[in-house]
mmCIF file of C-alpha atoms and ligand atoms in Angstrom:
data_model
loop_
_atom_site.group_PDB
_atom_site.id
_atom_site.type_symbol
_atom_site.label_atom_id
_atom_site.label_comp_id
_atom_site.label_asym_id
_atom_site.label_seq_id
_atom_site.Cartn_x
_atom_site.Cartn_y
_atom_site.Cartn_z
ATOM 1 C CA UNK A 1 6.521 -4.237 -12.973
ATOM 2 C CA UNK A 2 7.340 -3.380 -9.397
ATOM 3 C CA UNK A 3 9.679 -6.228 -8.588
ATOM 4 C CA UNK A 4 11.024 -7.070 -12.086
ATOM 5 C CA UNK A 5 14.469 -8.662 -11.714
ATOM 6 C CA UNK A 6 14.234 -9.034 -7.943
ATOM 7 C CA UNK A 7 15.154 -12.434 -6.655
ATOM 8 C CA UNK A 8 13.216 -13.585 -3.646
ATOM 9 C CA UNK A 9 13.708 -16.788 -1.732
ATOM 10 C CA UNK A 10 10.487 -17.701 0.050
ATOM 11 C CA UNK A 11 10.969 -20.016 2.955
ATOM 12 C CA UNK A 12 7.795 -21.864 4.092
ATOM 13 C CA UNK A 13 7.759 -23.424 7.558
ATOM 14 C CA UNK A 14 5.339 -25.758 9.182
ATOM 15 C CA UNK A 15 1.985 -24.212 10.085
ATOM 16 C CA UNK A 16 -1.518 -24.121 8.734
ATOM 17 C CA UNK A 17 -0.865 -20.635 7.234
ATOM 18 C CA UNK A 18 1.426 -22.440 4.779
ATOM 19 C CA UNK A 19 -1.569 -22.761 2.470
ATOM 20 C CA UNK A 20 -1.539 -18.954 2.167
ATOM 21 C CA UNK A 21 2.112 -19.070 1.020
ATOM 22 C CA UNK A 22 0.827 -20.618 -2.230
ATOM 23 C CA UNK A 23 -1.159 -17.425 -2.942
ATOM 24 C CA UNK A 24 1.844 -15.369 -1.924
ATOM 25 C CA UNK A 25 3.973 -17.080 -4.570
ATOM 26 C CA UNK A 26 1.321 -16.239 -7.197
ATOM 27 C CA UNK A 27 1.057 -12.614 -6.093
ATOM 28 C CA UNK A 28 4.862 -12.108 -6.011
ATOM 29 C CA UNK A 29 5.135 -13.626 -9.469
ATOM 30 C CA UNK A 30 2.645 -11.042 -10.704
ATOM 31 C CA UNK A 31 4.934 -8.261 -9.568
ATOM 32 C CA UNK A 32 7.705 -9.590 -11.760
ATOM 33 C CA UNK A 33 9.796 -11.086 -8.964
ATOM 34 C CA UNK A 34 11.634 -14.377 -9.468
ATOM 35 C CA UNK A 35 10.527 -16.574 -6.603
ATOM 36 C CA UNK A 36 12.439 -19.603 -5.355
ATOM 37 C CA UNK A 37 10.668 -21.633 -2.723
ATOM 38 C CA UNK A 38 12.400 -23.607 0.007
ATOM 39 C CA UNK A 39 10.431 -25.602 2.594
ATOM 40 C CA UNK A 40 11.010 -27.118 5.959
ATOM 41 C CA UNK A 41 10.030 -30.717 6.456
ATOM 42 C CA UNK A 42 7.192 -29.570 8.657
ATOM 43 C CA UNK A 43 5.765 -27.375 5.861
ATOM 44 C CA UNK A 44 5.374 -30.337 3.578
ATOM 45 C CA UNK A 45 2.767 -31.759 5.961
ATOM 46 C CA UNK A 46 0.526 -28.782 5.084
ATOM 47 C CA UNK A 47 1.219 -28.100 1.406
ATOM 48 C CA UNK A 48 3.102 -30.164 -1.084
ATOM 49 C CA UNK A 49 6.275 -29.076 -2.867
ATOM 50 C CA UNK A 50 4.443 -29.744 -6.159
ATOM 51 C CA UNK A 51 2.018 -26.894 -5.439
ATOM 52 C CA UNK A 52 4.889 -24.469 -5.011
ATOM 53 C CA UNK A 53 6.778 -25.796 -7.934
ATOM 54 C CA UNK A 54 3.741 -25.348 -10.226
ATOM 55 C CA UNK A 55 3.089 -21.770 -8.977
ATOM 56 C CA UNK A 56 6.736 -20.605 -8.997
ATOM 57 C CA UNK A 57 7.807 -22.559 -12.098
ATOM 58 C CA UNK A 58 10.936 -23.679 -10.222
ATOM 59 C CA UNK A 59 11.827 -26.839 -8.367
ATOM 60 C CA UNK A 60 11.441 -26.494 -4.635
ATOM 61 C CA UNK A 61 14.320 -27.071 -2.227
ATOM 62 C CA UNK A 62 13.612 -29.203 0.795
ATOM 63 C CA UNK A 63 16.910 -30.225 2.426
ATOM 64 C CA UNK A 64 20.562 -29.288 2.590
ATOM 65 C CA UNK A 65 21.657 -32.554 1.062
ATOM 66 C CA UNK A 66 19.824 -31.692 -2.178
ATOM 67 C CA UNK A 67 21.917 -33.229 -4.992
ATOM 68 C CA UNK A 68 20.659 -30.681 -7.591
ATOM 69 C CA UNK A 69 23.135 -28.007 -6.561
ATOM 70 C CA UNK A 70 26.382 -28.757 -8.403
ATOM 71 C CA UNK A 71 28.511 -27.901 -5.360
ATOM 72 C CA UNK A 72 26.141 -29.640 -2.879
ATOM 73 C CA UNK A 73 25.766 -26.351 -1.005
ATOM 74 C CA UNK A 74 22.092 -25.491 -1.377
ATOM 75 C CA UNK A 75 22.138 -23.177 1.640
ATOM 76 C CA UNK A 76 24.940 -21.005 0.276
ATOM 77 C CA UNK A 77 23.711 -20.958 -3.304
ATOM 78 C CA UNK A 78 20.144 -20.143 -2.394
ATOM 79 C CA UNK A 79 21.014 -17.262 -0.113
ATOM 80 C CA UNK A 80 23.609 -15.891 -2.635
ATOM 81 C CA UNK A 81 20.975 -15.880 -5.319
ATOM 82 C CA UNK A 82 18.543 -13.872 -3.182
ATOM 83 C CA UNK A 83 18.002 -10.122 -2.955
ATOM 84 C CA UNK A 84 15.633 -10.791 -0.077
ATOM 85 C CA UNK A 85 14.640 -13.882 1.978
ATOM 86 C CA UNK A 86 11.036 -13.953 3.110
ATOM 87 C CA UNK A 87 9.874 -16.541 5.663
ATOM 88 C CA UNK A 88 6.100 -16.925 5.519
ATOM 89 C CA UNK A 89 4.711 -18.425 7.594
ATOM 90 C CA UNK A 90 7.447 -18.413 10.264
ATOM 91 C CA UNK A 91 6.588 -20.894 12.984
ATOM 92 C CA UNK A 92 7.481 -20.405 16.682
ATOM 93 C CA UNK A 93 9.999 -23.211 16.333
ATOM 94 C CA UNK A 94 11.648 -21.587 13.322
ATOM 95 C CA UNK A 95 11.926 -18.227 15.067
ATOM 96 C CA UNK A 96 13.510 -19.969 18.082
ATOM 97 C CA UNK A 97 16.016 -21.710 15.884
ATOM 98 C CA UNK A 98 17.142 -18.672 13.885
ATOM 99 C CA UNK A 99 17.178 -16.482 17.020
ATOM 100 C CA UNK A 100 19.781 -18.867 18.353
ATOM 101 C CA UNK A 101 21.824 -19.170 15.193
ATOM 102 C CA UNK A 102 20.969 -22.769 14.635
ATOM 103 C CA UNK A 103 21.598 -24.421 11.328
ATOM 104 C CA UNK A 104 19.751 -27.729 11.654
ATOM 105 C CA UNK A 105 17.923 -27.762 8.356
ATOM 106 C CA UNK A 106 18.193 -26.154 4.907
ATOM 107 C CA UNK A 107 16.095 -23.041 5.748
ATOM 108 C CA UNK A 108 17.811 -22.254 9.046
ATOM 109 C CA UNK A 109 21.243 -22.831 7.503
ATOM 110 C CA UNK A 110 20.348 -20.611 4.588
ATOM 111 C CA UNK A 111 19.184 -17.842 6.975
ATOM 112 C CA UNK A 112 22.429 -18.147 8.935
ATOM 113 C CA UNK A 113 24.520 -18.037 5.754
ATOM 114 C CA UNK A 114 22.681 -15.122 4.158
ATOM 115 C CA UNK A 115 24.148 -11.831 3.067
ATOM 116 C CA UNK A 116 20.812 -10.241 2.214
ATOM 117 C CA UNK A 117 17.944 -8.845 4.338
ATOM 118 C CA UNK A 118 15.399 -11.126 5.950
ATOM 119 C CA UNK A 119 11.672 -10.492 6.326
ATOM 120 C CA UNK A 120 9.566 -12.817 8.527
ATOM 121 C CA UNK A 121 5.830 -13.179 8.774
ATOM 122 C CA UNK A 122 5.116 -15.174 11.957
ATOM 123 C CA UNK A 123 2.063 -17.402 12.299
ATOM 124 C CA UNK A 124 1.154 -19.465 15.354
ATOM 125 C CA UNK A 125 -1.347 -20.004 18.117
ATOM 126 C CA UNK A 126 -1.870 -16.878 20.240
ATOM 127 C CA UNK A 127 -0.432 -18.501 23.325
ATOM 128 C CA UNK A 128 2.653 -19.609 21.505
ATOM 129 C CA UNK A 129 3.060 -16.022 20.228
ATOM 130 C CA UNK A 130 2.605 -14.556 23.698
ATOM 131 C CA UNK A 131 4.896 -17.013 25.394
ATOM 132 C CA UNK A 132 7.886 -15.155 26.909
ATOM 133 C CA UNK A 133 10.226 -17.481 25.040
ATOM 134 C CA UNK A 134 8.779 -16.495 21.637
ATOM 135 C CA UNK A 135 8.735 -12.797 22.639
ATOM 136 C CA UNK A 136 12.369 -13.079 23.715
ATOM 137 C CA UNK A 137 13.252 -14.606 20.318
ATOM 138 C CA UNK A 138 11.347 -11.876 18.498
ATOM 139 C CA UNK A 139 13.194 -9.185 20.453
ATOM 140 C CA UNK A 140 16.516 -10.837 19.694
ATOM 141 C CA UNK A 141 15.744 -11.149 15.996
ATOM 142 C CA UNK A 142 14.700 -7.464 15.918
ATOM 143 C CA UNK A 143 18.095 -6.570 17.486
ATOM 144 C CA UNK A 144 19.745 -8.733 14.850
ATOM 145 C CA UNK A 145 18.178 -6.591 12.121
ATOM 146 C CA UNK A 146 15.460 -9.010 11.041
ATOM 147 C CA UNK A 147 12.257 -7.268 9.759
ATOM 148 C CA UNK A 148 8.881 -8.485 10.961
ATOM 149 C CA UNK A 149 5.492 -8.187 9.371
ATOM 150 C CA UNK A 150 2.672 -9.159 11.677
ATOM 151 C CA UNK A 151 1.296 -11.243 13.196
ATOM 152 C CA UNK A 152 -2.194 -9.751 13.384
ATOM 153 C CA UNK A 153 -5.097 -10.534 15.653
ATOM 154 C CA UNK A 154 -8.026 -12.571 14.550
ATOM 155 C CA UNK A 155 -9.632 -15.950 14.345
ATOM 156 C CA UNK A 156 -7.152 -18.787 14.423
ATOM 157 C CA UNK A 157 -7.230 -22.257 12.901
ATOM 158 C CA UNK A 158 -7.386 -23.761 16.387
ATOM 159 C CA UNK A 159 -10.691 -21.855 17.007
ATOM 160 C CA UNK A 160 -9.141 -19.344 19.426
ATOM 161 C CA UNK A 161 -9.076 -15.626 18.799
ATOM 162 C CA UNK A 162 -5.980 -13.463 19.362
ATOM 163 C CA UNK A 163 -2.633 -12.310 18.018
ATOM 164 C CA UNK A 164 -0.753 -14.845 15.963
ATOM 165 C CA UNK A 165 -2.450 -14.868 12.527
ATOM 166 C CA UNK A 166 -0.142 -14.409 9.571
ATOM 167 C CA UNK A 167 -0.772 -11.147 7.737
ATOM 168 C CA UNK A 168 -2.569 -11.629 4.445
ATOM 169 C CA UNK A 169 -0.411 -12.426 1.383
ATOM 170 C CA UNK A 170 -1.327 -9.055 -0.242
ATOM 171 C CA UNK A 171 0.170 -7.240 2.766
ATOM 172 C CA UNK A 172 3.342 -9.348 2.588
ATOM 173 C CA UNK A 173 3.689 -8.373 -1.061
ATOM 174 C CA UNK A 174 3.306 -4.717 -0.066
ATOM 175 C CA UNK A 175 6.003 -5.066 2.519
ATOM 176 C CA UNK A 176 8.303 -6.625 -0.053
ATOM 177 C CA UNK A 177 7.608 -3.807 -2.558
ATOM 178 C CA UNK A 178 8.188 -1.260 0.210
ATOM 179 C CA UNK A 179 11.488 -3.005 1.043
ATOM 180 C CA UNK A 180 12.815 -2.411 -2.479
ATOM 181 C CA UNK A 181 11.293 1.070 -3.092
ATOM 182 C CA UNK A 182 13.720 3.961 -3.091
ATOM 183 C CA UNK A 183 13.179 5.963 0.132
ATOM 184 C CA UNK A 184 12.915 9.267 -1.717
ATOM 185 C CA UNK A 185 10.486 10.814 0.797
ATOM 186 C CA UNK A 186 12.075 9.416 3.950
ATOM 187 C CA UNK A 187 10.831 11.226 7.017
ATOM 188 C CA UNK A 188 8.573 13.678 5.133
ATOM 189 C CA UNK A 189 5.006 14.246 6.349
ATOM 190 C CA UNK A 190 2.665 13.770 3.454
ATOM 191 C CA UNK A 191 -1.070 14.590 3.652
ATOM 192 C CA UNK A 192 -3.316 13.137 0.943
ATOM 193 C CA UNK A 193 -7.030 13.445 0.090
ATOM 194 C CA UNK A 194 -8.758 10.649 -1.783
ATOM 195 C CA UNK A 195 -12.124 9.380 -2.944
ATOM 196 C CA UNK A 196 -15.384 11.210 -3.554
ATOM 197 C CA UNK A 197 -17.261 13.414 -1.096
ATOM 198 C CA UNK A 198 -20.887 12.840 -0.195
ATOM 199 C CA UNK A 199 -23.153 15.910 0.234
ATOM 200 C CA UNK A 200 -26.291 15.057 2.167
ATOM 201 C CA UNK A 201 -29.713 16.002 0.814
ATOM 202 C CA UNK A 202 -31.421 14.353 3.736
ATOM 203 C CA UNK A 203 -30.305 11.669 6.193
ATOM 204 C CA UNK A 204 -30.367 8.860 3.537
ATOM 205 C CA UNK A 205 -29.706 10.645 0.255
ATOM 206 C CA UNK A 206 -26.958 12.721 -1.152
ATOM 207 C CA UNK A 207 -24.892 14.024 -4.073
ATOM 208 C CA UNK A 208 -21.690 12.234 -4.814
ATOM 209 C CA UNK A 209 -19.496 11.274 -7.799
ATOM 210 C CA UNK A 210 -17.889 8.230 -9.420
ATOM 211 C CA UNK A 211 -14.398 8.665 -7.930
ATOM 212 C CA UNK A 212 -13.312 5.164 -6.766
ATOM 213 C CA UNK A 213 -10.485 6.409 -4.570
ATOM 214 C CA UNK A 214 -8.038 4.061 -6.326
ATOM 215 C CA UNK A 215 -5.633 6.705 -7.490
ATOM 216 C CA UNK A 216 -5.529 8.486 -4.098
ATOM 217 C CA UNK A 217 -4.957 5.205 -2.264
ATOM 218 C CA UNK A 218 -2.234 4.252 -4.770
ATOM 219 C CA UNK A 219 -0.528 7.611 -4.124
ATOM 220 C CA UNK A 220 -0.792 7.114 -0.325
ATOM 221 C CA UNK A 221 0.724 3.645 -0.632
ATOM 222 C CA UNK A 222 3.535 4.860 -2.900
ATOM 223 C CA UNK A 223 4.358 7.736 -0.516
ATOM 224 C CA UNK A 224 4.438 5.331 2.402
ATOM 225 C CA UNK A 225 6.698 2.987 0.496
ATOM 226 C CA UNK A 226 8.964 5.907 -0.264
ATOM 227 C CA UNK A 227 9.482 6.329 3.477
ATOM 228 C CA UNK A 228 6.984 9.159 4.153
ATOM 229 C CA UNK A 229 4.736 9.464 7.198
ATOM 230 C CA UNK A 230 1.363 9.460 5.461
ATOM 231 C CA UNK A 231 -2.047 10.743 6.535
ATOM 232 C CA UNK A 232 -4.860 9.894 4.183
ATOM 233 C CA UNK A 233 -8.096 11.933 4.479
ATOM 234 C CA UNK A 234 -10.553 9.735 2.646
ATOM 235 C CA UNK A 235 -14.112 10.138 1.448
ATOM 236 C CA UNK A 236 -16.405 7.064 1.364
ATOM 237 C CA UNK A 237 -14.586 4.318 -0.532
ATOM 238 C CA UNK A 238 -14.534 0.489 -0.475
ATOM 239 C CA UNK A 239 -10.838 -0.064 0.386
ATOM 240 C CA UNK A 240 -8.919 -0.645 3.588
ATOM 241 C CA UNK A 241 -6.027 1.832 4.126
ATOM 242 C CA UNK A 242 -2.622 0.833 2.842
ATOM 243 C CA UNK A 243 -0.241 -0.584 5.430
ATOM 244 C CA UNK A 244 1.307 1.987 7.714
ATOM 245 C CA UNK A 245 -0.960 4.817 6.563
ATOM 246 C CA UNK A 246 -2.983 6.810 9.050
ATOM 247 C CA UNK A 247 -6.505 7.108 7.551
ATOM 248 C CA UNK A 248 -9.091 9.667 8.612
ATOM 249 C CA UNK A 249 -12.554 8.891 7.248
ATOM 250 C CA UNK A 250 -14.717 11.872 6.196
ATOM 251 C CA UNK A 251 -17.933 12.189 4.302
ATOM 252 C CA UNK A 252 -18.626 15.738 3.090
ATOM 253 C CA UNK A 253 -16.391 18.362 1.563
ATOM 254 C CA UNK A 254 -16.714 20.404 4.750
ATOM 255 C CA UNK A 255 -15.536 17.420 6.831
ATOM 256 C CA UNK A 256 -12.613 16.928 4.465
ATOM 257 C CA UNK A 257 -11.818 20.626 4.568
ATOM 258 C CA UNK A 258 -11.725 20.611 8.414
ATOM 259 C CA UNK A 259 -9.604 17.393 8.570
ATOM 260 C CA UNK A 260 -7.103 18.783 6.048
ATOM 261 C CA UNK A 261 -6.770 22.283 7.435
ATOM 262 C CA UNK A 262 -6.220 20.816 10.939
ATOM 263 C CA UNK A 263 -3.138 19.064 9.588
ATOM 264 C CA UNK A 264 -1.888 21.035 6.588
ATOM 265 C CA UNK A 265 0.462 23.432 8.377
ATOM 266 C CA UNK A 266 2.247 20.513 9.960
ATOM 267 C CA UNK A 267 2.737 18.698 6.635
ATOM 268 C CA UNK A 268 5.597 18.956 4.168
ATOM 269 C CA UNK A 269 3.610 17.854 1.149
ATOM 270 C CA UNK A 270 -0.110 17.962 0.378
ATOM 271 C CA UNK A 271 -1.466 15.876 -2.508
ATOM 272 C CA UNK A 272 -5.138 16.570 -3.279
ATOM 273 C CA UNK A 273 -6.430 13.568 -5.203
ATOM 274 C CA UNK A 274 -10.044 13.641 -3.903
ATOM 275 C CA UNK A 275 -12.908 14.471 -6.205
ATOM 276 C CA UNK A 276 -14.395 17.078 -3.955
ATOM 277 C CA UNK A 277 -17.963 18.184 -4.692
ATOM 278 C CA UNK A 278 -17.945 21.777 -5.902
ATOM 279 C CA UNK A 279 -21.352 22.388 -4.271
ATOM 280 C CA UNK A 280 -23.208 21.181 -1.203
ATOM 281 C CA UNK A 281 -26.887 21.306 -0.350
ATOM 282 C CA UNK A 282 -27.720 24.448 1.484
ATOM 283 C CA UNK A 283 -31.061 23.287 2.719
ATOM 284 C CA UNK A 284 -30.257 19.604 3.723
ATOM 285 C CA UNK A 285 -33.318 18.170 5.485
ATOM 286 C CA UNK A 286 -32.997 16.901 9.029
ATOM 287 C CA UNK A 287 -35.534 14.123 8.329
ATOM 288 C CA UNK A 288 -36.068 11.918 5.332
ATOM 289 C CA UNK A 289 -37.904 13.782 2.564
ATOM 290 C CA UNK A 290 -41.318 12.324 1.795
ATOM 291 C CA UNK A 291 -42.560 12.033 -1.770
ATOM 292 C CA UNK A 292 -46.160 12.895 -0.923
ATOM 293 C CA UNK A 293 -45.382 16.091 0.983
ATOM 294 C CA UNK A 294 -45.266 19.373 -0.787
ATOM 295 C CA UNK A 295 -44.374 18.372 -4.387
ATOM 296 C CA UNK A 296 -40.918 18.194 -6.008
ATOM 297 C CA UNK A 297 -38.299 19.378 -3.509
ATOM 298 C CA UNK A 298 -36.092 22.263 -4.510
ATOM 299 C CA UNK A 299 -32.444 21.588 -3.762
ATOM 300 C CA UNK A 300 -30.477 24.731 -3.192
ATOM 301 C CA UNK A 301 -26.724 24.506 -3.638
ATOM 302 C CA UNK A 302 -23.929 26.564 -2.138
ATOM 303 C CA UNK A 303 -20.264 26.447 -3.068
ATOM 304 C CA UNK A 304 -17.835 24.327 -1.084
ATOM 305 C CA UNK A 305 -14.441 25.708 -0.072
ATOM 306 C CA UNK A 306 -11.601 24.842 -2.434
ATOM 307 C CA UNK A 307 -9.412 22.823 -0.051
ATOM 308 C CA UNK A 308 -6.388 22.712 -2.261
ATOM 309 C CA UNK A 309 -6.449 26.449 -3.011
ATOM 310 C CA UNK A 310 -6.761 27.243 0.676
ATOM 311 C CA UNK A 311 -3.840 24.996 1.649
ATOM 312 C CA UNK A 312 -1.733 26.463 -1.189
ATOM 313 C CA UNK A 313 -2.431 29.947 0.186
ATOM 314 C CA UNK A 314 -1.173 29.163 3.696
ATOM 315 C CA UNK A 315 1.974 31.040 4.615
ATOM 316 C CA UNK A 316 4.772 28.479 4.999
ATOM 317 C CA UNK A 317 2.359 25.816 3.838
ATOM 318 C CA UNK A 318 3.219 22.440 2.351
ATOM 319 C CA UNK A 319 4.329 21.772 -1.236
ATOM 320 C CA UNK A 320 0.942 21.349 -2.990
ATOM 321 C CA UNK A 321 0.036 18.867 -5.699
ATOM 322 C CA UNK A 322 -3.340 18.820 -7.446
ATOM 323 C CA UNK A 323 -5.146 16.519 -9.737
ATOM 324 C CA UNK A 324 -7.196 17.568 -12.763
ATOM 325 C CA UNK A 325 -9.620 15.063 -14.311
ATOM 326 C CA UNK A 326 -10.773 16.556 -17.589
ATOM 327 C CA UNK A 327 -12.889 15.268 -20.455
ATOM 328 C CA UNK A 328 -11.039 17.414 -23.051
ATOM 329 C CA UNK A 329 -8.319 20.070 -23.526
ATOM 330 C CA UNK A 330 -6.231 18.486 -20.805
ATOM 331 C CA UNK A 331 -3.129 20.621 -21.232
ATOM 332 C CA UNK A 332 -4.933 23.974 -21.235
ATOM 333 C CA UNK A 333 -7.319 23.175 -18.451
ATOM 334 C CA UNK A 334 -4.718 21.545 -16.195
ATOM 335 C CA UNK A 335 -2.199 24.368 -16.615
ATOM 336 C CA UNK A 336 -4.929 26.981 -16.035
ATOM 337 C CA UNK A 337 -5.966 25.157 -12.855
ATOM 338 C CA UNK A 338 -2.397 25.005 -11.692
ATOM 339 C CA UNK A 339 -2.020 28.734 -12.121
ATOM 340 C CA UNK A 340 -5.371 29.591 -10.628
ATOM 341 C CA UNK A 341 -4.782 27.541 -7.471
ATOM 342 C CA UNK A 342 -1.158 28.690 -7.368
ATOM 343 C CA UNK A 343 0.383 25.227 -7.019
ATOM 344 C CA UNK A 344 3.738 24.001 -8.312
ATOM 345 C CA UNK A 345 2.517 20.649 -9.708
ATOM 346 C CA UNK A 346 -0.699 19.214 -11.062
ATOM 347 C CA UNK A 347 -1.348 15.667 -12.448
ATOM 348 C CA UNK A 348 -3.890 15.658 -15.256
ATOM 349 C CA UNK A 349 -5.792 12.820 -16.738
ATOM 350 C CA UNK A 350 -8.430 12.475 -19.457
ATOM 351 C CA UNK A 351 -11.506 10.946 -17.922
ATOM 352 C CA UNK A 352 -12.395 8.825 -20.938
ATOM 353 C CA UNK A 353 -9.140 6.991 -20.530
ATOM 354 C CA UNK A 354 -10.379 5.393 -17.335
ATOM 355 C CA UNK A 355 -12.329 6.426 -14.288
ATOM 356 C CA UNK A 356 -12.389 3.859 -11.557
ATOM 357 C CA UNK A 357 -10.235 1.364 -13.454
ATOM 358 C CA UNK A 358 -6.827 0.064 -12.493
ATOM 359 C CA UNK A 359 -4.984 1.743 -15.354
ATOM 360 C CA UNK A 360 -4.555 5.420 -15.995
ATOM 361 C CA UNK A 361 -2.924 7.918 -18.334
ATOM 362 C CA UNK A 362 -1.295 10.803 -16.463
ATOM 363 C CA UNK A 363 0.458 13.972 -17.573
ATOM 364 C CA UNK A 364 2.415 16.005 -14.982
ATOM 365 C CA UNK A 365 2.417 19.767 -15.374
ATOM 366 C CA UNK A 366 4.913 21.978 -13.542
ATOM 367 C CA UNK A 367 6.937 25.111 -14.103
ATOM 368 C CA UNK A 368 9.154 23.226 -16.537
ATOM 369 C CA UNK A 369 6.190 22.272 -18.739
ATOM 370 C CA UNK A 370 4.396 19.000 -19.267
ATOM 371 C CA UNK A 371 5.674 15.447 -18.598
ATOM 372 C CA UNK A 372 3.465 12.746 -20.087
ATOM 373 C CA UNK A 373 3.812 9.422 -18.308
ATOM 374 C CA UNK A 374 3.411 6.118 -20.163
ATOM 375 C CA UNK A 375 -0.064 4.686 -19.569
ATOM 376 C CA UNK A 376 0.272 2.192 -16.692
ATOM 377 C CA UNK A 377 -1.440 0.736 -13.641
ATOM 378 C CA UNK A 378 -2.221 3.368 -11.015
ATOM 379 C CA UNK A 379 0.333 1.855 -8.598
ATOM 380 C CA UNK A 380 3.120 2.497 -11.139
ATOM 381 C CA UNK A 381 1.916 6.013 -11.981
ATOM 382 C CA UNK A 382 1.645 6.758 -8.285
ATOM 383 C CA UNK A 383 5.269 5.842 -7.754
ATOM 384 C CA UNK A 384 6.381 8.029 -10.676
ATOM 385 C CA UNK A 385 4.420 10.925 -9.259
ATOM 386 C CA UNK A 386 5.997 10.436 -5.852
ATOM 387 C CA UNK A 387 9.483 10.346 -7.481
ATOM 388 C CA UNK A 388 8.686 13.553 -9.406
ATOM 389 C CA UNK A 389 7.521 15.224 -6.153
ATOM 390 C CA UNK A 390 10.693 14.052 -4.430
ATOM 391 C CA UNK A 391 12.764 15.603 -7.171
ATOM 392 C CA UNK A 392 10.927 18.941 -7.061
ATOM 393 C CA UNK A 393 11.100 19.106 -3.247
ATOM 394 C CA UNK A 394 14.663 17.834 -2.996
ATOM 395 C CA UNK A 395 16.149 20.964 -1.480
ATOM 396 C CA UNK A 396 13.272 22.150 0.693
HETATM 397 O O1 C5P B 401 -11.072 22.799 -9.261
HETATM 398 P P1 C5P B 401 -11.026 21.348 -9.571
HETATM 399 O O2 C5P B 401 -12.013 20.555 -8.782
HETATM 400 O O3 C5P B 401 -11.099 20.996 -10.990
HETATM 401 O O4 C5P B 401 -9.515 20.944 -9.130
HETATM 402 C C1 C5P B 401 -9.162 19.710 -8.829
HETATM 403 C C2 C5P B 401 -8.133 19.668 -7.772
HETATM 404 O O5 C5P B 401 -8.507 20.531 -6.682
HETATM 405 C C3 C5P B 401 -8.016 18.312 -7.156
HETATM 406 O O6 C5P B 401 -6.679 18.170 -6.717
HETATM 407 C C4 C5P B 401 -8.954 18.328 -5.991
HETATM 408 O O7 C5P B 401 -8.649 17.397 -5.038
HETATM 409 C C5 C5P B 401 -8.826 19.751 -5.506
HETATM 410 N N1 C5P B 401 -10.066 20.331 -4.928
HETATM 411 C C6 C5P B 401 -10.115 20.603 -3.592
HETATM 412 N N2 C5P B 401 -11.256 21.180 -3.044
HETATM 413 C C7 C5P B 401 -12.318 21.465 -3.827
HETATM 414 C C8 C5P B 401 -12.229 21.149 -5.198
HETATM 415 C C9 C5P B 401 -11.104 20.577 -5.707
HETATM 416 O O8 C5P B 401 -9.162 20.346 -2.862
HETATM 417 N N3 C5P B 401 -13.378 21.989 -3.282
#
């Protein structure tokens, strides 16, 4: 799992977003992390320590005089045990206290005594967030090397709308995974296609395929977590873009072709994960086709450009990676495709092993031969693919 063996101390401070910290504990636990919760007194007015104890499977620490630590130094022991301290939600008061180096409760003392990185997810009323005092504290903490995630804009518990909402627990987990991921593509520009394309027959109908976009989005997320600057050209899918990824929405293969070719020359790496329609409708109707007019319509198809092959043929183009979803003869078909498109690396999968699911079975094919990866969730395979790409492009 992504965070197996990582020790995270989650500090919860007083704010209504504290209820979301409960979900955060659950999600972090699912990534394999060991989560130790510590709360301020204020936080206990919103969620009980019992909730966090049940979800983390560990007793929760509430004050610096906790007698459970054999040396009576909860603040030192907790911070020494941590690979990362996450404060979520971080209240305005808490930011003010740690920006000034105060040590007036267990959490603040632990932050001051830490020798590990600190990630904070602020949550407060929008006016409290915009207040010059809070902004000054945020600037100071940034200068002190503290990492921030959020806040975001939206509806607030007080009924107002504005900046100050805590980012969702899923996004905090992503930031934590990104924190620990090796930065093997730091500074590289990576262009990725994902999802299906939609080829219009008329304004309301079209030809598409069952690609969910999950693999392409997982690859985009893994590339971003590896430190790359990621642009994701995406066909119609149901997901939001991963954090920090620049998404360009397209519909048809021709749209995708234009969006990719406008950016390919400026990219270091191009990963074509999209299931691009091989053909589009030549005679797409401007108006909705009517059943009772002129019998069964004839749909004429013309071939779409092969985006990957075109990018691979660019002089001084990016390092190109393709995907091959096959229903049989994976090795032969994938290697043949790799040679035909003249690309250094292709990731093949057998469609019957999962199309649209969370898990996948991938084999990487390059000049050195084939590298089967252990079947795993797409997020894990995506990271292995990114590491393989980083290895192959190491000296470029
Ligand atoms: O040729 P085939 O569709 O089997 O190859 C699959 C690979 O080529 C995928 O990486 C896919 O994203 C890419 N491709 C493309 N443009 C097309 C067809 C496929 O970029 N028109």
